[in-house]
Short mmCIF file of C-alpha atoms in Angstrom, two decimals:
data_model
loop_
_atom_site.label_atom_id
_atom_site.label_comp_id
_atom_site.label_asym_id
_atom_site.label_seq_id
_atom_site.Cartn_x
_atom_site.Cartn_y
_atom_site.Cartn_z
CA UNK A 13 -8.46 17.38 -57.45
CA UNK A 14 -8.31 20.91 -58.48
CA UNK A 15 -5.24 23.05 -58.33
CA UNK A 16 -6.93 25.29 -56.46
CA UNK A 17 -6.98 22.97 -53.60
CA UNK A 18 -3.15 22.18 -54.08
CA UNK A 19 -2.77 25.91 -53.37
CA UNK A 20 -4.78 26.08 -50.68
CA UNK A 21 -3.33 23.25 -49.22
CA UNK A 22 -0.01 24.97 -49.40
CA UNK A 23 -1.50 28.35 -47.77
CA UNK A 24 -2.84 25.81 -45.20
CA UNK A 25 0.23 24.16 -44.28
CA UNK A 26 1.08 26.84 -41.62
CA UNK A 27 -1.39 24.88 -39.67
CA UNK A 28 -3.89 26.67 -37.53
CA UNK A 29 -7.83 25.13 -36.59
CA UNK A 30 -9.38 27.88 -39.24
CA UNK A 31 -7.12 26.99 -42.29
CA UNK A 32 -7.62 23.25 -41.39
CA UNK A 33 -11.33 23.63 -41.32
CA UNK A 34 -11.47 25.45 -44.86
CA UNK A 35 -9.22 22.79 -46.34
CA UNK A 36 -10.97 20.10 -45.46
CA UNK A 37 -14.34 21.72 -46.63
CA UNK A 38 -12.42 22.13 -50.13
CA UNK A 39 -12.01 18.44 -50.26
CA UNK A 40 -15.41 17.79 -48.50
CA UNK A 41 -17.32 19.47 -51.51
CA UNK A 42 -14.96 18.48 -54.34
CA UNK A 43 -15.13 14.50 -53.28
CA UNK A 44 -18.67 14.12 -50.65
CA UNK A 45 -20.69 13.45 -53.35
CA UNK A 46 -18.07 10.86 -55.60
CA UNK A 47 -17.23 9.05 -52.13
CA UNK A 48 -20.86 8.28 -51.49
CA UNK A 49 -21.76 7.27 -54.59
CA UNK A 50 -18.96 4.71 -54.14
CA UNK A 51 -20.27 4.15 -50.83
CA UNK A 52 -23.54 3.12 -52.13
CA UNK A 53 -22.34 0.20 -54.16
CA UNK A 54 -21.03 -1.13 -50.95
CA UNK A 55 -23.67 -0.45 -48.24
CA UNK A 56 -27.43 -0.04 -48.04
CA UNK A 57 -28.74 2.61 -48.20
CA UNK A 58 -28.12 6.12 -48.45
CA UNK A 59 -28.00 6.97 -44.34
CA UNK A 60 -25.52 4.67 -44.34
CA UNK A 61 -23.40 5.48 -47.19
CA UNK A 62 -23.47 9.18 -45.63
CA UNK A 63 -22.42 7.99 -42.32
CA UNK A 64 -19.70 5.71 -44.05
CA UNK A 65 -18.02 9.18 -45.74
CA UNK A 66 -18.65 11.21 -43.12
CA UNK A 67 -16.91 8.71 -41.05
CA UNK A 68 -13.66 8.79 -43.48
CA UNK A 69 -13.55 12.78 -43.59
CA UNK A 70 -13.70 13.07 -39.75
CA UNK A 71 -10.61 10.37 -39.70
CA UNK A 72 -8.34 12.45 -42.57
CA UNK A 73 -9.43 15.56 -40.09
CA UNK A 74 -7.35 13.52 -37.49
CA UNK A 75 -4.76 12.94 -39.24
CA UNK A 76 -4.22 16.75 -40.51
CA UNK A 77 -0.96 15.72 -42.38
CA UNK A 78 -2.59 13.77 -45.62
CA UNK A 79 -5.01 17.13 -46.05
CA UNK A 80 -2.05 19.12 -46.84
CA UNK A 81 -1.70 16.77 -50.14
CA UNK A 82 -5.10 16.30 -51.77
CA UNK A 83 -3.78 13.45 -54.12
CA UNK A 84 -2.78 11.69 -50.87
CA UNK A 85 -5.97 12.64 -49.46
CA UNK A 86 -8.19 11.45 -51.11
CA UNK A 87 -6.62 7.69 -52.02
CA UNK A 88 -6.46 7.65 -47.90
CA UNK A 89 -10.62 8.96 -48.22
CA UNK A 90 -11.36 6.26 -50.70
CA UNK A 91 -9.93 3.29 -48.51
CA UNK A 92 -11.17 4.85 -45.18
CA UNK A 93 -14.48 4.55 -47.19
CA UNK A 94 -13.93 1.04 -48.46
CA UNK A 95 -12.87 -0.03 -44.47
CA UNK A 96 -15.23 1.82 -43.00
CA UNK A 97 -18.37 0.25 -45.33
CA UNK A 98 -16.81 -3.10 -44.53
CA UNK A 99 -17.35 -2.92 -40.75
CA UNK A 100 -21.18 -1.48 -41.72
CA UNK A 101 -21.50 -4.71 -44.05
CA UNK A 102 -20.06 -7.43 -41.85
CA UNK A 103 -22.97 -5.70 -39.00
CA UNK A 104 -25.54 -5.76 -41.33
CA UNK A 105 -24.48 -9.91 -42.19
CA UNK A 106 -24.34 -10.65 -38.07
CA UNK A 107 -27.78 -8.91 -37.91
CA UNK A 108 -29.49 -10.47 -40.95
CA UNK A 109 -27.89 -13.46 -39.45
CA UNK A 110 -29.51 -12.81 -36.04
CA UNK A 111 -33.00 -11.38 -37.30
CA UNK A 112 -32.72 -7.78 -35.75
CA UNK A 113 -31.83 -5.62 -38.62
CA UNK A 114 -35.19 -3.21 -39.64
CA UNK A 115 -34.42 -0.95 -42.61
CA UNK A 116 -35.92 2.40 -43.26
CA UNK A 117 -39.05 1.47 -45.57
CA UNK A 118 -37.87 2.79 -48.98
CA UNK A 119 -40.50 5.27 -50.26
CA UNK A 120 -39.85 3.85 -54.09
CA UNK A 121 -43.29 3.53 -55.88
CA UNK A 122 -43.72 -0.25 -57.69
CA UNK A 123 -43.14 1.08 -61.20
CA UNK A 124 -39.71 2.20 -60.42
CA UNK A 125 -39.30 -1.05 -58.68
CA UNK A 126 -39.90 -3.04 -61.45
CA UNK A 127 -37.22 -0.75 -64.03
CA UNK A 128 -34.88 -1.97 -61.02
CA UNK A 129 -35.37 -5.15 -61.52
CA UNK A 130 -32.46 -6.29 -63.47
CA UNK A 131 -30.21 -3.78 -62.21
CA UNK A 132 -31.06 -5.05 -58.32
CA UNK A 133 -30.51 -9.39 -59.44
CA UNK A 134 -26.71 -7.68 -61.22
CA UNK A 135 -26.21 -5.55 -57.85
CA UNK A 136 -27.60 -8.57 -55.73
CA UNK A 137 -25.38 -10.84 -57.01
CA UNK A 138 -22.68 -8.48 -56.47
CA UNK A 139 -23.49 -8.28 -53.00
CA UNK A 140 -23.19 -12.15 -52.82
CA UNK A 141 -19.62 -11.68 -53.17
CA UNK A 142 -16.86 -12.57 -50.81
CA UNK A 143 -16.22 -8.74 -49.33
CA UNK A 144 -12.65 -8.70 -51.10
CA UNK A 145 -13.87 -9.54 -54.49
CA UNK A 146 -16.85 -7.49 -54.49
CA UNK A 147 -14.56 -4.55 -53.11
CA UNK A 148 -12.13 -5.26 -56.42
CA UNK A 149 -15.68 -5.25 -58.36
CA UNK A 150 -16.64 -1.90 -57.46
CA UNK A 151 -13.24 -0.36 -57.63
CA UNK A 152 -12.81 -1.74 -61.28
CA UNK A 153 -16.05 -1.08 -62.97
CA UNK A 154 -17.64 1.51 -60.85
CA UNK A 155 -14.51 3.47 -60.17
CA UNK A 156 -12.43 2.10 -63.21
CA UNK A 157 -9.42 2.10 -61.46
CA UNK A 158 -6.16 0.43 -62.74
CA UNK A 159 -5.10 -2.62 -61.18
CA UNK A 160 -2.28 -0.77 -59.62
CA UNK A 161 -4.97 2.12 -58.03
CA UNK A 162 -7.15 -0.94 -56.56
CA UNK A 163 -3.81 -2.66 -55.38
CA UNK A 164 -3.11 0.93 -53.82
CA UNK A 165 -6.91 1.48 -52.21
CA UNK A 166 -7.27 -1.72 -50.88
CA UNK A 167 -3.28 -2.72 -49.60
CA UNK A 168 -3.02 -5.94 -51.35
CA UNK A 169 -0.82 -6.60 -54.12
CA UNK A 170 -1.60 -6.46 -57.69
CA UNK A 171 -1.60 -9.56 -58.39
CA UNK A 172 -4.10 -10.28 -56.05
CA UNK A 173 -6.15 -8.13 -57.26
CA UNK A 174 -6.04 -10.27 -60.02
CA UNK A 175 -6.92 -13.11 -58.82
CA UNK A 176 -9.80 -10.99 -56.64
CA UNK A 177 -11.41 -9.96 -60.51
CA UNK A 178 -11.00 -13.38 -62.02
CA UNK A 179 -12.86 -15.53 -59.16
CA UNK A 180 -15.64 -12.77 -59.08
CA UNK A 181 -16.34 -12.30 -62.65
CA UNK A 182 -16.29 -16.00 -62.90
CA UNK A 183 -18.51 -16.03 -59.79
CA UNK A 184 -20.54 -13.24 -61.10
CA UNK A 185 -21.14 -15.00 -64.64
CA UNK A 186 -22.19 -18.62 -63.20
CA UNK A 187 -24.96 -16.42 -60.97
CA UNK A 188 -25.91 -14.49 -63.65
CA UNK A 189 -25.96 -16.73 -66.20
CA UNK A 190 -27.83 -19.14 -63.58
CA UNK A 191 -30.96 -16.41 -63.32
CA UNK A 192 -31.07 -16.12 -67.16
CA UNK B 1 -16.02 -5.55 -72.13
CA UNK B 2 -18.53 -9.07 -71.89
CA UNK B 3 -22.03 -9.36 -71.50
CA UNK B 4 -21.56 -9.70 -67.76
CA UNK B 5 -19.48 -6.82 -67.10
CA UNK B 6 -21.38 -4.81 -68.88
CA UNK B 7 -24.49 -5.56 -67.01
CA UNK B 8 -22.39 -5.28 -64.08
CA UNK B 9 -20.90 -1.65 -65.06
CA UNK B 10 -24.91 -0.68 -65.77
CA UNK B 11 -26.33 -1.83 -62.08
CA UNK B 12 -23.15 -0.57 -60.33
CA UNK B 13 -23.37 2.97 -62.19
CA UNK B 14 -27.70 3.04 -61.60
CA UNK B 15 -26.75 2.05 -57.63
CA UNK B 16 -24.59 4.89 -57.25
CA UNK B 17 -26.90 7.29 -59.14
CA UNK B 18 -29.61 6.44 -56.94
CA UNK B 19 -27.66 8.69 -54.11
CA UNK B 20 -29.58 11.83 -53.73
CA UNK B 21 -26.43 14.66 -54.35
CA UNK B 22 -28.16 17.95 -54.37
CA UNK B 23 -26.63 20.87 -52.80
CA UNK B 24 -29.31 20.46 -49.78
CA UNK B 25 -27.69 17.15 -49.24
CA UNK B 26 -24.40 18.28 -49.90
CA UNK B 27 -24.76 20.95 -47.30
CA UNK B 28 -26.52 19.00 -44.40
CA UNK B 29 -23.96 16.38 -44.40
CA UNK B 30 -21.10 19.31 -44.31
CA UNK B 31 -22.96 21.08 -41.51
CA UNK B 32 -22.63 17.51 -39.52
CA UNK B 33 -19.43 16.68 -40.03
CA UNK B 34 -18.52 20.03 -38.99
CA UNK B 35 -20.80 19.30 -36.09
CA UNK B 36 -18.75 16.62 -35.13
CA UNK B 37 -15.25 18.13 -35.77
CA UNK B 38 -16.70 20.49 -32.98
CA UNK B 39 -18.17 18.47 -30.92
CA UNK B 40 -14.45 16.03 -31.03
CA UNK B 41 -12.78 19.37 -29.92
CA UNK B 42 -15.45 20.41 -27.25
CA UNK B 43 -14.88 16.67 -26.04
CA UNK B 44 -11.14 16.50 -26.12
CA UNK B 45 -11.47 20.60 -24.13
CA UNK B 46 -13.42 18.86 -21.52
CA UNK B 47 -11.30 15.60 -21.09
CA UNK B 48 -8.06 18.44 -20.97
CA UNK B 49 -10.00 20.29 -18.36
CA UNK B 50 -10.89 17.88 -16.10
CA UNK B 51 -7.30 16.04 -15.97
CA UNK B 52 -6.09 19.37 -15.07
CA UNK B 53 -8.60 20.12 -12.15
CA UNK B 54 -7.95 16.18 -11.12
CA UNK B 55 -4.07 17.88 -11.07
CA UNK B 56 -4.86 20.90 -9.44
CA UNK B 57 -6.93 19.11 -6.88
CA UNK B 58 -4.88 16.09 -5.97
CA UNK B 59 -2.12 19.26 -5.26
CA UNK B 60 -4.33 20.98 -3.21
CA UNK B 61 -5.57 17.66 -1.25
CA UNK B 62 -1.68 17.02 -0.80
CA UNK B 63 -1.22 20.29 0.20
CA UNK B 64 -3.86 20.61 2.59
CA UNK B 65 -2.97 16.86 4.59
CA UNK B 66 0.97 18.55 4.68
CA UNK B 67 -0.63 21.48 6.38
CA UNK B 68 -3.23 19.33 9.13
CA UNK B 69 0.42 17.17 9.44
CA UNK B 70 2.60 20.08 10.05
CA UNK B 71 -0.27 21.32 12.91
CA UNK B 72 0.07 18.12 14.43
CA UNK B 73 -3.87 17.04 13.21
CA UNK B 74 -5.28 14.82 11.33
CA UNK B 75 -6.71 15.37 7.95
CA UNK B 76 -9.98 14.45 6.85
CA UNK B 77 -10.82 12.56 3.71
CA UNK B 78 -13.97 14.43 3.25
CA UNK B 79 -12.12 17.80 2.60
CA UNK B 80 -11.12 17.24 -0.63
CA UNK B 81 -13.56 17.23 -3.37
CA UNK B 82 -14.85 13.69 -5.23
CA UNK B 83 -13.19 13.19 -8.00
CA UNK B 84 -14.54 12.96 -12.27
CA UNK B 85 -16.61 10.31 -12.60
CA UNK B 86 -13.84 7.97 -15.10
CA UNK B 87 -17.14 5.89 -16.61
CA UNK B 88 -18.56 8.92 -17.54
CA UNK B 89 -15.73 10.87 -18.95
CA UNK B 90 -14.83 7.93 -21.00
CA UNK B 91 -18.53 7.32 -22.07
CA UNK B 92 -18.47 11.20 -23.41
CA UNK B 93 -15.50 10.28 -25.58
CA UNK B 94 -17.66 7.93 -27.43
CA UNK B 95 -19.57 10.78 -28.59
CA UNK B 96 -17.78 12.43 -31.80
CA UNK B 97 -15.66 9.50 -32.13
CA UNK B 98 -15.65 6.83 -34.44
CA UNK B 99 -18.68 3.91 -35.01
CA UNK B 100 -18.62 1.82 -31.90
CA UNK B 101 -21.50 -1.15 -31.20
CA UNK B 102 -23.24 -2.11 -28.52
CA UNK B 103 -26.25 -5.16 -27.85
CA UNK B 104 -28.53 -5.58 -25.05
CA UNK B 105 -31.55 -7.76 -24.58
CA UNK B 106 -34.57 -5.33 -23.89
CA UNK B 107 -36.78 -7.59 -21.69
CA UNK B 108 -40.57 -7.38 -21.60
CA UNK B 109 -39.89 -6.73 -17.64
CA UNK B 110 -38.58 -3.25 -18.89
CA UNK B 111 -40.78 -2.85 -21.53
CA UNK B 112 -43.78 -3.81 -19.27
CA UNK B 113 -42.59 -0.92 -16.36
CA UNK B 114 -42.61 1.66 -19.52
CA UNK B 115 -46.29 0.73 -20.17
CA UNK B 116 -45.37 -1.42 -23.00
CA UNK B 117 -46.55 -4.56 -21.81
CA UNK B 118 -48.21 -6.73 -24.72
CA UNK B 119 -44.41 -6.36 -26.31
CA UNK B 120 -42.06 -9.32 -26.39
CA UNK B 121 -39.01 -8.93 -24.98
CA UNK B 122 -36.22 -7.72 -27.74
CA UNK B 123 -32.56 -8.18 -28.57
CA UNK B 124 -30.85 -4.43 -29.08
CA UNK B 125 -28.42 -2.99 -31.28
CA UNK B 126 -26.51 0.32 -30.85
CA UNK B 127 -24.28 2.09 -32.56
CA UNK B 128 -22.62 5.40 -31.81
CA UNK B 129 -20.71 6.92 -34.56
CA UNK B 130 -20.05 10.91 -34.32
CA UNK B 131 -23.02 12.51 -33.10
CA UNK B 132 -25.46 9.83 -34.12
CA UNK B 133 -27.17 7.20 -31.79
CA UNK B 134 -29.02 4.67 -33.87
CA UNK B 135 -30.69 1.98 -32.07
CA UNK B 136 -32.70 -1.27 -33.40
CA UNK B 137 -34.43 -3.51 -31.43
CA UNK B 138 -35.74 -7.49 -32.65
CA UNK B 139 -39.53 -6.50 -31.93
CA UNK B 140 -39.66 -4.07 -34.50
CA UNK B 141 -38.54 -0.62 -32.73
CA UNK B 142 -35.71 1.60 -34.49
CA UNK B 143 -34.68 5.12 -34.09
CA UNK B 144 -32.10 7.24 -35.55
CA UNK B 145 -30.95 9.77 -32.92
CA UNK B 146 -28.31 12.87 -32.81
CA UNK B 147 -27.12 12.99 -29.07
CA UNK B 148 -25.22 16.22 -27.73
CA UNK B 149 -23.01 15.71 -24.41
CA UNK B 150 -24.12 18.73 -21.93
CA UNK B 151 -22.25 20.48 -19.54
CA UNK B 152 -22.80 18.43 -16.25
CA UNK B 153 -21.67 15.21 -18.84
CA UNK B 154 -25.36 14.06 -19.18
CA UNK B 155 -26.44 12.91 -22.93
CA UNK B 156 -29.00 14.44 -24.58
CA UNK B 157 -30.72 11.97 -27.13
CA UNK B 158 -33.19 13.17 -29.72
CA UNK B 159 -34.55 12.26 -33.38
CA UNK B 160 -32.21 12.74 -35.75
CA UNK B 161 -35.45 14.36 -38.19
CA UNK B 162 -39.30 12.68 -38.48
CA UNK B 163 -38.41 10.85 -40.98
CA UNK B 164 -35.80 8.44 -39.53
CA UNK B 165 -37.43 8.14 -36.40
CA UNK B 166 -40.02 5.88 -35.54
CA UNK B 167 -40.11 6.08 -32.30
CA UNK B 168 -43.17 8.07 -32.71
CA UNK B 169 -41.46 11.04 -30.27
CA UNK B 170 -40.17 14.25 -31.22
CA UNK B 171 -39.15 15.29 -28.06
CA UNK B 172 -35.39 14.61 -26.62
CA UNK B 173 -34.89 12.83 -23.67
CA UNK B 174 -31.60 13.52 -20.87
CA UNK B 175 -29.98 10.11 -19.68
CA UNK B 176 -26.91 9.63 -17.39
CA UNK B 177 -24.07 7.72 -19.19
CA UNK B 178 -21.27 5.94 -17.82
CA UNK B 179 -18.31 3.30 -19.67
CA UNK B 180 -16.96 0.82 -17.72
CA UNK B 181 -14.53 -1.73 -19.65
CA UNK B 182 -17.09 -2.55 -22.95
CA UNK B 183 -20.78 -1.82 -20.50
CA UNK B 184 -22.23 1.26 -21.22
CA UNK B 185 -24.72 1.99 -19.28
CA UNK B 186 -27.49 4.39 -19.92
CA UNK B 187 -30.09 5.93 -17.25
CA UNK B 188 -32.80 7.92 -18.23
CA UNK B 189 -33.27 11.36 -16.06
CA UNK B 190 -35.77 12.28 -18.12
CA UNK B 191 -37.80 11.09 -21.47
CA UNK B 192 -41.00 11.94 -22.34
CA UNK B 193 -40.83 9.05 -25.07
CA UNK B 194 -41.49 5.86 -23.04
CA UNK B 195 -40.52 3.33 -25.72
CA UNK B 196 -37.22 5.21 -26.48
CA UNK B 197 -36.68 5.15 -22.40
CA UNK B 198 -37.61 1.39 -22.09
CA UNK B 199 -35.13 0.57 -24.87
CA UNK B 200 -32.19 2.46 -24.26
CA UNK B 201 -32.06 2.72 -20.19
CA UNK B 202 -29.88 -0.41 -19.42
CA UNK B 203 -26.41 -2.15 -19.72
CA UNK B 204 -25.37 -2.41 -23.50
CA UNK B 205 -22.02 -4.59 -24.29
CA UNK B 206 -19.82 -3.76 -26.81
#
């Protein structure tokens, strides 16, 4: 987060629906395209990862007092992401589950299918993962958070975030290890 | 690092680069959230409004039986105007708020009255989440929709862009929308897209 946005956050704090507005562009342009990117490891596909952010911007928007600290704001973005793709994940299982989900044809062509390949059985079995574990996952080695950020993002403690990275890399390993 | 976390660090980081982040992108998605900010504020106006006309008019309805009681008559109900329609005020707060799901089972009755009739009766999703409708139904029809709340409180429903439509209908379509406890129910005024009409019209539960 830039120190210009610290400053403008401070020029902001009078309030008002203009200054508000500008702020939370500042942050919407300095973090849109980080947020979906981490979006994307957790949902899937793009439309949704879009919705996901746009979903934790318009919530900070509500609650005008974390824009006026853009350190604050943007741990509350990152776990308003992390919720939010949670509630889009646990749809997506129930509708798998009942048959009904359709997803937008991707327009990939088969060549860069197949360079996906090993990357998609890695980000598969990633998927596979109970959602707390896979959330540590993606904070740790996408992210590469600290175990104290994760502990922070996600409100558990660290030492279950611990526990979280241990049963999934374990986890992870026997899958992978299983394909090979 | 091992073996496995390194494989894992590679397909994490080549997921996340797939994200198209141009500036295009980057501005589209800024010009809808600001959409929604505005539409939120547009929604809240109205919701202010109308509790204060529901004020002003329960005063003047209270004020006008006073005056029929102090002339020794009676006053008549039909004097003072109907009241908002609660269902539908609270069904226009769902627009610009946050994601919120509803399911329906589309039957091949109302898929048969839109024309439709060689397909099998469906079981619905929708979701409203700011300004976007997006609807998926088990028999194979989908449709990603913006939806704009209008004046008179009707919902305006059309494709978000061609691509994430395939309803096979540009056009928008005007449907009456009303909440009552987790049933939203929508009723088409007026769609030119028949399949879009057939699946949406109807009681959804959340």
């Amino acid at each position: 987060v830039t120190t210009e946005s610290g400053s403008t956050a401070r020029a902001a704090s009078g309030g008002g629906k203009a200054s508000t507005d500008r702020l939370l562009s500042e942050l919407f342009y300095a973090h849109f395209a980080e947020l979906t990117r981490l979006a994307m490891c957790l949902v899937h596909d793009q439309a949704t990862a879009e919705d996901v952010v746009q979903d934790a911007y318009l919530a900070l928007y509500r609650h005008h007092g974390r824009l006026r600290d853009p350190d604050k704001a943007l741990t509350y973005l990152r776990s308003a992401v992390l919720n939010r793709a949670r509630s889009h994940f646990r749809s997506l299982r129930r509708a798998r589950a009942a048959k009904v989900l359709h997803l937008i044809p991707s327009n990939q062509t088969e060549d860069a299918v197949e360079l996906r390949e090993e990357t998609d059985d890695v980000f598969r079995a990633v998927a596979a993962l109970p959602q707390r574990q896979r959330e540590v996952v993606v904070l740790r080695y996408y992210l590469e958070l600290s175990e104290a950020e994760i502990a922070d993002a996600l409100g558990i403690a660290v030492g279950s975030v611990k526990r979280h990275a241990h049963r999934a890399l374990a986890a992870l390993t026997h899958r992978l290890e299983v394909q090979v | 690092m091992n073996p496995v976390e390194d494989r894992v660090v590679r397909a994490l980081r080549a997921r996340a680069e797939e994200a198209d982040m141009s500036q295009s992108t980057l501005n589209r998605n800024h010009s809808e959230l600001m959409n929604r900010i505005a539409a939120g504020r547009s929604s809240r106006r109205r919701l202010l409004l109308a509790a204060a006309a529901a004020v002003v008019l329960l005063a003047l309805g209270g004020a006008g039986l006073w005056v029929a009681f102090d002339r020794g008559q009676e006053g008549t109900a039909d004097t003072v105007p109907a009241a908002s329609d609660p269902g539908q005020e609270r069904a226009e707060a769902l627009v610009g708020g946050d994601f919120a799901e509803f399911k329906r089972t589309i039957t091949e009755e109302e898929l048969s009255a839109a024309g439709l009739g060689d397909l099998p009766s469906a079981e619905g999703r929708l979701n409203i989440s700011g300004t976007r409708l997006n609807v998926w139904g088990s028999g194979g029809q989908k449709g990603l929709h913006s939806v704009t709340v209008l004046a008179d409180g009707t919902w305006q429903i059309g494709p978000q862009n061609k691509e994430h439509s395939n309803f096979e209908c540009t056009q928008t379509g005007t449907y009456t929308a009303s909440l009552t406890g987790d049933v939203l129910t929508l009723r088409a005024i007026e769609d030119p897209c028949a399949l879009r009409r057939a699946v949406l019209a109807g009681s959804w539960t959340g």
